PDB file of C-alpha atoms in Angstrom:
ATOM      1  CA  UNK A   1      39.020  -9.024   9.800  1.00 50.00           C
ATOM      2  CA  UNK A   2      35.078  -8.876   9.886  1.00 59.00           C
ATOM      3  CA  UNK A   3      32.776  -7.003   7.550  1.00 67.00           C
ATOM      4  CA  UNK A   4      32.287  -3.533   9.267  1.00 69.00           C
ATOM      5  CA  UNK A   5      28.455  -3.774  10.040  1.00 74.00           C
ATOM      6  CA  UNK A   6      25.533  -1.806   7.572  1.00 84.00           C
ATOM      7  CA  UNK A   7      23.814   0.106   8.225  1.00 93.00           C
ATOM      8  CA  UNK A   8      20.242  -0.595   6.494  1.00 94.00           C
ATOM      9  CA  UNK A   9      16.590   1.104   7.136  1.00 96.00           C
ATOM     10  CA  UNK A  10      14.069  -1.056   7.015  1.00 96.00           C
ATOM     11  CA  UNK A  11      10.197   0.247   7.007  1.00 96.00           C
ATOM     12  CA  UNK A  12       7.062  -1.866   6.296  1.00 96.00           C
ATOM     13  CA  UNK A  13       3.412   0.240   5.147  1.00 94.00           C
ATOM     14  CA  UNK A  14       3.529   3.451   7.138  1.00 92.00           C
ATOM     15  CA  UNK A  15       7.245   3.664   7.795  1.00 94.00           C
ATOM     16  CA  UNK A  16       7.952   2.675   4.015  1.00 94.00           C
ATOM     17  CA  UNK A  17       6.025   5.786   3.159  1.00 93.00           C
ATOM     18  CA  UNK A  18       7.399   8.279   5.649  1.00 91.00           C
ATOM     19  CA  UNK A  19      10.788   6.648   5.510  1.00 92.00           C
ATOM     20  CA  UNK A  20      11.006   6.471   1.659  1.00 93.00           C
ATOM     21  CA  UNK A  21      11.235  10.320   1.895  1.00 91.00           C
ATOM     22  CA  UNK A  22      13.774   9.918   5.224  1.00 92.00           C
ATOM     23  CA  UNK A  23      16.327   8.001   3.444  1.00 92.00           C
ATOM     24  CA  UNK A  24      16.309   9.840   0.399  1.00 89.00           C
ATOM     25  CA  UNK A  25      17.622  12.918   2.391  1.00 88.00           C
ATOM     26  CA  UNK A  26      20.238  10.696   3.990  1.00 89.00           C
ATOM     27  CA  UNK A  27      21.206   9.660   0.664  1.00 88.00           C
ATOM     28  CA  UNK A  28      23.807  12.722   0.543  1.00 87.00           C
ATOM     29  CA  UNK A  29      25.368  11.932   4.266  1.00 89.00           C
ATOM     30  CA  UNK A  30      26.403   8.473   3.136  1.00 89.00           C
ATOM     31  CA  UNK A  31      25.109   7.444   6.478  1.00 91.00           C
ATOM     32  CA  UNK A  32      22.971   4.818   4.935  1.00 93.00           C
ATOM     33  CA  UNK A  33      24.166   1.912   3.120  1.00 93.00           C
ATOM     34  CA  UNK A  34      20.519   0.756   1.668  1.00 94.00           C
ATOM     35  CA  UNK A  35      16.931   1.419   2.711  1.00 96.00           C
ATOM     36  CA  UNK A  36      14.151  -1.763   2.441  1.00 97.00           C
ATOM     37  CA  UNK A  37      10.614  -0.436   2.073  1.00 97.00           C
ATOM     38  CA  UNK A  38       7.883  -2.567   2.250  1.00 97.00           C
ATOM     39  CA  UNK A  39       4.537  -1.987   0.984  1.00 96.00           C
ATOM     40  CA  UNK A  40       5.452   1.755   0.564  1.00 96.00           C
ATOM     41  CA  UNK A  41       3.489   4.346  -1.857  1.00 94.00           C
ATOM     42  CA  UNK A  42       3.594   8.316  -2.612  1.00 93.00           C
ATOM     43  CA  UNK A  43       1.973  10.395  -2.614  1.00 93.00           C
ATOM     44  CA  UNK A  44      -0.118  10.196   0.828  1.00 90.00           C
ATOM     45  CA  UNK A  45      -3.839  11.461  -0.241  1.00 91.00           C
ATOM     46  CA  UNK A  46      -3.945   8.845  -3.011  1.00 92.00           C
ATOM     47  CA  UNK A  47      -2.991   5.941  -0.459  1.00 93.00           C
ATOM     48  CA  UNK A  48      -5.305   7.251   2.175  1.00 90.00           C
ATOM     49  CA  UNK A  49      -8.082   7.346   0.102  1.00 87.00           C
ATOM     50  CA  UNK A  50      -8.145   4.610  -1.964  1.00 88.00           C
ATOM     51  CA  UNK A  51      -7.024   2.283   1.739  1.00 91.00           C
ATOM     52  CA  UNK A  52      -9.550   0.514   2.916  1.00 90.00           C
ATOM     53  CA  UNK A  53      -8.831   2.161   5.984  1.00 90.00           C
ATOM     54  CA  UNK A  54      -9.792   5.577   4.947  1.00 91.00           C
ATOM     55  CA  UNK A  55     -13.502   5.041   6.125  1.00 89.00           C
ATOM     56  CA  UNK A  56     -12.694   5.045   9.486  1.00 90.00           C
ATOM     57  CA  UNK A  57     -10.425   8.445   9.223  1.00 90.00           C
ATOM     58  CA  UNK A  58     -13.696   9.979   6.636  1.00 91.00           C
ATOM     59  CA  UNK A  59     -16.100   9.387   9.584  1.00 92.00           C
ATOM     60  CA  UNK A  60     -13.762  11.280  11.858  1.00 93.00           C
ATOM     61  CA  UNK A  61     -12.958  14.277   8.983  1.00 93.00           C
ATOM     62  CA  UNK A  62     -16.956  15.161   8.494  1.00 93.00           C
ATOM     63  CA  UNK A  63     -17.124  15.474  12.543  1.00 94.00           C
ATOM     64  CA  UNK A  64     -16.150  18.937  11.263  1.00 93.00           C
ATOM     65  CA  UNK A  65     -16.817  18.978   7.275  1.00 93.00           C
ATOM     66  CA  UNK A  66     -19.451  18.996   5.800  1.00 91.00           C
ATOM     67  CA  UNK A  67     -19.589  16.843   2.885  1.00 92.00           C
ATOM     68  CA  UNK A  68     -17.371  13.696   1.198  1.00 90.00           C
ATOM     69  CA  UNK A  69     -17.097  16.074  -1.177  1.00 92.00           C
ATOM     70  CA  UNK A  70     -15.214  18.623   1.190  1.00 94.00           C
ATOM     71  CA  UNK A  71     -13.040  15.778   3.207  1.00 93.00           C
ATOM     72  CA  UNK A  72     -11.615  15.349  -0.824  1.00 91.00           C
ATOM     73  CA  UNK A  73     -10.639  19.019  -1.379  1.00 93.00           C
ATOM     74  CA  UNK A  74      -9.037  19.080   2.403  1.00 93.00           C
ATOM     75  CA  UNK A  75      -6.664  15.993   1.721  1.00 93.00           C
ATOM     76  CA  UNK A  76      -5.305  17.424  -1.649  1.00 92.00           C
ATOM     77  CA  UNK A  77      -4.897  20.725  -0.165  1.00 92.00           C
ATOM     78  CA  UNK A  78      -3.230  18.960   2.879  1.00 90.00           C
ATOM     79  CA  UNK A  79      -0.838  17.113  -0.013  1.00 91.00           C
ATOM     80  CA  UNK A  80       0.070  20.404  -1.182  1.00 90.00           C
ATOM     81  CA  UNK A  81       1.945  21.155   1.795  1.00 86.00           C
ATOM     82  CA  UNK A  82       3.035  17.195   2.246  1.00 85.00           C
ATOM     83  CA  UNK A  83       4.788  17.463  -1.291  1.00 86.00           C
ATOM     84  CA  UNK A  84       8.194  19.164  -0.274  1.00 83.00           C
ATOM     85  CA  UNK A  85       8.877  16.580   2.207  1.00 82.00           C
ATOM     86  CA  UNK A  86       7.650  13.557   0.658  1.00 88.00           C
ATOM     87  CA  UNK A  87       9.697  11.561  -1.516  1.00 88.00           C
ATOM     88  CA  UNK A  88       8.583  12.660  -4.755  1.00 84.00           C
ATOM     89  CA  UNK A  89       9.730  16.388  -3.971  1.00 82.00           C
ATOM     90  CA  UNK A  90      12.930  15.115  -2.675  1.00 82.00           C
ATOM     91  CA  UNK A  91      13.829  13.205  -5.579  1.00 83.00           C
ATOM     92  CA  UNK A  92      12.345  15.650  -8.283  1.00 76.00           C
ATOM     93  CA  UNK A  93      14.813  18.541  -7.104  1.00 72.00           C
ATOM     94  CA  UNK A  94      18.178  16.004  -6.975  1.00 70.00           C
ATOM     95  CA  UNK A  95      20.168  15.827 -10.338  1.00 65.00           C
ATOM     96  CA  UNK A  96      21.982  13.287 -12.059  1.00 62.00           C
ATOM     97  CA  UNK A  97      25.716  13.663  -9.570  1.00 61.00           C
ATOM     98  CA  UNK A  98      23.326  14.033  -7.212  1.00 70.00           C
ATOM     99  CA  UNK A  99      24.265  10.516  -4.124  1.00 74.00           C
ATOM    100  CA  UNK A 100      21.263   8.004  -3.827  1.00 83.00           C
ATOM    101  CA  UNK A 101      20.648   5.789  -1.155  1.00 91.00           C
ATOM    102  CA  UNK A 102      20.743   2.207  -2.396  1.00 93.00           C
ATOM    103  CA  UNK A 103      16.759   1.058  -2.364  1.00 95.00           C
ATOM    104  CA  UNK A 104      14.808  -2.381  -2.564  1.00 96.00           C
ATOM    105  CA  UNK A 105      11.059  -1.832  -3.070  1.00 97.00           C
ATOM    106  CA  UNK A 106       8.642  -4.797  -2.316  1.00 97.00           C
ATOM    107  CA  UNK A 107       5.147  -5.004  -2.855  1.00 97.00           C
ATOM    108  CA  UNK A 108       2.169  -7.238  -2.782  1.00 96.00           C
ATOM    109  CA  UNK A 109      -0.251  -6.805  -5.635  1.00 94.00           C
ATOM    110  CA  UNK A 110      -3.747  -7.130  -4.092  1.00 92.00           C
ATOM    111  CA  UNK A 111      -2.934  -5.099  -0.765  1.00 93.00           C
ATOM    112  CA  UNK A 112      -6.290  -3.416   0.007  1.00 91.00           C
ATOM    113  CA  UNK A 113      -4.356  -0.967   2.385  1.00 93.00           C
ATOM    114  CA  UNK A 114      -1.883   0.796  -0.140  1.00 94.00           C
ATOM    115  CA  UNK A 115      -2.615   0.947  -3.605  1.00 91.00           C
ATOM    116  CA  UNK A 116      -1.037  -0.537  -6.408  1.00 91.00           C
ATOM    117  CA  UNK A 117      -1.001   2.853  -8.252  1.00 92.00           C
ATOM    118  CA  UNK A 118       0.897   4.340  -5.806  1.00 94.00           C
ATOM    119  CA  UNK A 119       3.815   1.751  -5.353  1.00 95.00           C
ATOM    120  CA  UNK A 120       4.295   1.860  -8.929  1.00 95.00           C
ATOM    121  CA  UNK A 121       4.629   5.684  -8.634  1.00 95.00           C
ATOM    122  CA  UNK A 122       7.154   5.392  -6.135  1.00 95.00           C
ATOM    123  CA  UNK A 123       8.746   2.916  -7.961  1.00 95.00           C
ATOM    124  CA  UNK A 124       9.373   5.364 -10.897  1.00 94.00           C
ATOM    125  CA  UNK A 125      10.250   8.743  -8.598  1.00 92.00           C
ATOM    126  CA  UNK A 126      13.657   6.505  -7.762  1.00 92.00           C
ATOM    127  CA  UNK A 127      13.585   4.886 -11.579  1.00 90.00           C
ATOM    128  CA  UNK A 128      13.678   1.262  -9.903  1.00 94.00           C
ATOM    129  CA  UNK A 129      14.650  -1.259 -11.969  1.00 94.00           C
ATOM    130  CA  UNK A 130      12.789  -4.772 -12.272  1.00 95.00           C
ATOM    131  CA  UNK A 131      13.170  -8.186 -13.261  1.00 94.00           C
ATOM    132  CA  UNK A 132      11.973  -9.947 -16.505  1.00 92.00           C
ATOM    133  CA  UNK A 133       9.659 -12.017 -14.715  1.00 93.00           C
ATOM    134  CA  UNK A 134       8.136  -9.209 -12.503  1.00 94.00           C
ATOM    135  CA  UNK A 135       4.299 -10.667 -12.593  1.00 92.00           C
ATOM    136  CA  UNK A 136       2.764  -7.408 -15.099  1.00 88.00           C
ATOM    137  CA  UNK A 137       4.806  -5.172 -17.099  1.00 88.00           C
ATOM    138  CA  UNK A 138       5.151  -1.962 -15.230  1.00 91.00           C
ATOM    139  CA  UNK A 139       5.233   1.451 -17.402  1.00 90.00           C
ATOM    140  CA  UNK A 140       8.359   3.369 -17.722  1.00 91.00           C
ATOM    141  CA  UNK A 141      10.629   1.077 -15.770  1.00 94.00           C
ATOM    142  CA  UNK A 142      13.955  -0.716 -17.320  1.00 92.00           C
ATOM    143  CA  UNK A 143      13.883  -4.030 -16.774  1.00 92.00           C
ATOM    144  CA  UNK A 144      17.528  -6.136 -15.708  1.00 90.00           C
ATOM    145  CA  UNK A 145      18.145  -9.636 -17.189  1.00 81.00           C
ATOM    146  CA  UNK A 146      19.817 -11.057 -14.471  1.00 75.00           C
ATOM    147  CA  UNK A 147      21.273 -11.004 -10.525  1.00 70.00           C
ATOM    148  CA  UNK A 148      24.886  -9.896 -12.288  1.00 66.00           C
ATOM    149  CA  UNK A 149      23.405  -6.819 -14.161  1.00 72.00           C
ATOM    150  CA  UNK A 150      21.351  -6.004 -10.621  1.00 74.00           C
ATOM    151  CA  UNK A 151      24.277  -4.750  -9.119  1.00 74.00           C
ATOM    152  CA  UNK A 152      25.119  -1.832 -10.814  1.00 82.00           C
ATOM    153  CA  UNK A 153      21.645  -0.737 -10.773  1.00 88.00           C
ATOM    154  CA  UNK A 154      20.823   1.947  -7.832  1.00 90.00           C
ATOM    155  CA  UNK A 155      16.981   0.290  -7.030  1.00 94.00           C
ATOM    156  CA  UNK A 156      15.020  -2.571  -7.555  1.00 95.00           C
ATOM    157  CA  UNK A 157      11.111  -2.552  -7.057  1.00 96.00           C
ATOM    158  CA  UNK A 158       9.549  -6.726  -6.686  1.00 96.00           C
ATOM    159  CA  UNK A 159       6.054  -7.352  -6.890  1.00 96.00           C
ATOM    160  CA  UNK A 160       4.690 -10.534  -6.077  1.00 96.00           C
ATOM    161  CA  UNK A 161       0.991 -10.703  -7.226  1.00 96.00           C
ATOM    162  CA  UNK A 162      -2.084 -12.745  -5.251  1.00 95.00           C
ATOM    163  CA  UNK A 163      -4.065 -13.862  -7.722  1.00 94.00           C
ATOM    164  CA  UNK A 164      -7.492 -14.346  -5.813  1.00 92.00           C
ATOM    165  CA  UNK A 165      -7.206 -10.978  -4.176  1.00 91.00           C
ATOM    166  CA  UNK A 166      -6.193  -9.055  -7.054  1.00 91.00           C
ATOM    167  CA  UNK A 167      -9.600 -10.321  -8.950  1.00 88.00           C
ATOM    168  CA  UNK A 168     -11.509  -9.431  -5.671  1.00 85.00           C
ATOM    169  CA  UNK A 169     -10.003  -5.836  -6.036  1.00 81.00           C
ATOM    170  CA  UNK A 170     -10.886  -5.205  -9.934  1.00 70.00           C
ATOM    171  CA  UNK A 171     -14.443  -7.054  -9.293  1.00 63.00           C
ATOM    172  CA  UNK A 172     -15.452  -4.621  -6.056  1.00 57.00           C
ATOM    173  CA  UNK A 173     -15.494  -1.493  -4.357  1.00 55.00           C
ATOM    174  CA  UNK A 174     -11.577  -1.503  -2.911  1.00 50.00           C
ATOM    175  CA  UNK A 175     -12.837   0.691   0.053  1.00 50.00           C
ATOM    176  CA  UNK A 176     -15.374  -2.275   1.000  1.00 56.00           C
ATOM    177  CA  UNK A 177     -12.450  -5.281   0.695  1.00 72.00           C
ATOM    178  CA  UNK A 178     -10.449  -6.296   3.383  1.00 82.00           C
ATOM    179  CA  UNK A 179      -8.166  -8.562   2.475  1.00 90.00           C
ATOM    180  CA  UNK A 180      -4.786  -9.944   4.469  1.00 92.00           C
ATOM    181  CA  UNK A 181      -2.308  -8.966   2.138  1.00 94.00           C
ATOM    182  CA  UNK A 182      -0.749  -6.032   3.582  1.00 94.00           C
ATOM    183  CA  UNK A 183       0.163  -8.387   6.634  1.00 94.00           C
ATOM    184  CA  UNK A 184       0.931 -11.945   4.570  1.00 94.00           C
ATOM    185  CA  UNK A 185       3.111 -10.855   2.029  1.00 94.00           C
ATOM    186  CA  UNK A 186       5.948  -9.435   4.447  1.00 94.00           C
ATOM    187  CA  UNK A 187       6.423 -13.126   5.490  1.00 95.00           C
ATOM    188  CA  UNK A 188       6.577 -14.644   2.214  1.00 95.00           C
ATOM    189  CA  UNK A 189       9.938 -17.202   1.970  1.00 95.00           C
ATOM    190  CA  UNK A 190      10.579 -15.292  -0.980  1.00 95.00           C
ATOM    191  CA  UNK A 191      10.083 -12.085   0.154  1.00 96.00           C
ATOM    192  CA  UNK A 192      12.194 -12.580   3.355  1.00 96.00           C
ATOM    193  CA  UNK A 193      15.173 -14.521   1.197  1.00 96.00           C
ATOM    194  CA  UNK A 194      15.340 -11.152  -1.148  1.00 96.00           C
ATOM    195  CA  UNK A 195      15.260  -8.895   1.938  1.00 97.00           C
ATOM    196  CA  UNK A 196      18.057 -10.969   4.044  1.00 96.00           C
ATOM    197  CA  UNK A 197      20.342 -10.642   0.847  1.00 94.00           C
ATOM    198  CA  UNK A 198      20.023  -7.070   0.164  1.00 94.00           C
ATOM    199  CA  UNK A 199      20.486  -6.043   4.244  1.00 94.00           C
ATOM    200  CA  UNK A 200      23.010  -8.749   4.031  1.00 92.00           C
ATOM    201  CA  UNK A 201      25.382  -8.264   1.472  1.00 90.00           C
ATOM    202  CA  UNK A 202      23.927  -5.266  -0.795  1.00 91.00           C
ATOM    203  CA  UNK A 203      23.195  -7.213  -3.078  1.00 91.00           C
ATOM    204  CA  UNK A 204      19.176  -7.176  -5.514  1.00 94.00           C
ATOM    205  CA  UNK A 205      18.699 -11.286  -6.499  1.00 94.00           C
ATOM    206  CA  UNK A 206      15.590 -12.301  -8.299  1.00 94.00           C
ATOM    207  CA  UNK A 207      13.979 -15.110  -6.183  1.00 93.00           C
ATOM    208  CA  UNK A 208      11.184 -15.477  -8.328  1.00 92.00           C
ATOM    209  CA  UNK A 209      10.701 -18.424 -10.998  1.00 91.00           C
ATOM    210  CA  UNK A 210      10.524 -18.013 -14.765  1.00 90.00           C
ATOM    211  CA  UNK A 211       6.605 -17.261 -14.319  1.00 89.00           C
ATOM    212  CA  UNK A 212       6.981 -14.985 -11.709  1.00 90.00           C
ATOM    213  CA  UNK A 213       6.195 -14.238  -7.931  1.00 93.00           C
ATOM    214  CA  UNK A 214       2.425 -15.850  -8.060  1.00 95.00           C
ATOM    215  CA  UNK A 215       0.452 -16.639  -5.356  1.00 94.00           C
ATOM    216  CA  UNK A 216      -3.126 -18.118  -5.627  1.00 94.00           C
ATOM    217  CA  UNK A 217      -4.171 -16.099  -2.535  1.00 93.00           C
ATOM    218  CA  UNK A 218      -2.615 -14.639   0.502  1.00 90.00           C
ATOM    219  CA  UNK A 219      -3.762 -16.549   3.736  1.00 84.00           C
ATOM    220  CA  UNK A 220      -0.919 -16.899   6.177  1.00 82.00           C
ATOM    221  CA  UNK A 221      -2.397 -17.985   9.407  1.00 61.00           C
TER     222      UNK A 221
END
C-alpha cells in the first residue's frame, strides 16, 4: 500500500507572509499536513519599510502625501486593519486545545528584502522551536537537542546566517543595500535537504554542522 500523498503549502517571501496567516486558519480543518515558509515575516509595515524595496513603493505613496513623515503614519494605520488577518492576530486569539498546522520556518540572515526582526517575530507568534547550533541565540525560543526530540515539537524556525552580508547590513543604511540573499538562500543544499524532508516525511532534521548554518557570503550565480 503507498503513503496517501500530503498535502504541504509551500510559500517563499511574499507568499510566506500572506500564507503564514492562510495556513494558520487551515490549521483547524486538518486540511493541511505542514506549511514551509520561506523568508516569511509579520507584521507587514515593519517588512515594507525596513525592505530595500520600500523606496520604490515611498516614491509612489507621496504622489498623494505629503511628507515621509505622513507615508509612516498611513502604513501603521493601514496595519491596524491588516492585524486581524495576519498571522499574529490569528495565533494570539487560538488557545492551548486549540489544532496547529505543522510549520518549518527558514530564513537567511542578511536578506535586505525582509528583515531579520520580523522573522524572528514570526518565529515566536507560533513558539518555533530551534536547534542548538542555530547561528545567534534567538530570544524567547526553546531550543531542541536533537532530530528525535524535533518531532514532537509543533514548529521549527532555521536560520542560516551570510556572514559578509550581515556586516554590510549593521555597517549601512539597509534601505540603500541590495544584496542577493533573498534569492540565494532558497537554493542552498542545506536549505533544500531540510525542506525535501519535512514535505517528505513530516519530519524537522538539523542539517547544519556543530558551528552552524554559515556562509561567508551569498553569491549563487
Amino acid at each position: 500500500n503507498e503513503d496517501p500523498p500530503r498535502f504541504i503549502f509551500h510559500g517563499i517571501s511574499q507568499g510566506g507572509i500572506l500564507g503564514s496567516a492562510y495556513s494558520s486558519l487551515m490549521g483547524p480543518t486538518q486540511l493541511l499536513d505542514g506549511s514551509a515558509l520561506i523568508s516569511p515575516g509579520t507584521p507587514f509595515s515593519l517588512i515594507m519599510s525596513r525592505s530595500v524595496t520600500f523606496p520604490i513603493y515611498q516614491r509612489l505613496m507621496l504622489l498623494n502625501l505629503r511628507h515621509s513623515r505622513h507615508v509612516r503614519v498611513f502604513i501603521s494605520l493601514m496595519q491596524m486593519y491588516y492585524d486581524s488577518v495576519e498571522v499574529g492576530g490569528i495565533l494570539a486569539s487560538k488557545s492551548d486545545g486549540d489544532i496547529f498546522t505543522k510549520t518549518l520556518l527558514q530564513v537567511g540572515l542578511g536578506d535586505s528584502v525582509v528583515t531579520t526582526i520580523a522573522t524572528e517575530i514570526l518565529a515566536r507568534n507560533y513558539n518555533a522551536s530551534v536547534f542548538p547550533n542555530n547561528p545567534h541565540t534567538i530570544y524567547d525560543l526553546p531550543t531542541i537537542s536533537d532530530d528525535a526530540n524535533a518531532s514532537i515539537v509543533h514548529s521549527l524556525y532555521t536560520e542560516m546566517l551570510y556572514e559578509r552580508e550581515v556586516q554590510m547590513l549593521l555597517l549601512e543604511d539597509m534601505s540603500s543595500v541590495n544584496n542577493p540573499v533573498h534569492f540565494c538562500f532558497r537554493q542552498d543544499p542545506d536549505v533544500l535537504r531540510q525542506l525535501a524532508e519535512f514535505i517528505n516525511t513530516g519530519k524537522f532534521i538539523n542539517v547544519c554542522p556543530p558551528e552552524g548554518c554559515v556562509r561567508p557570503n551569498s553569491e549563487c550565480y
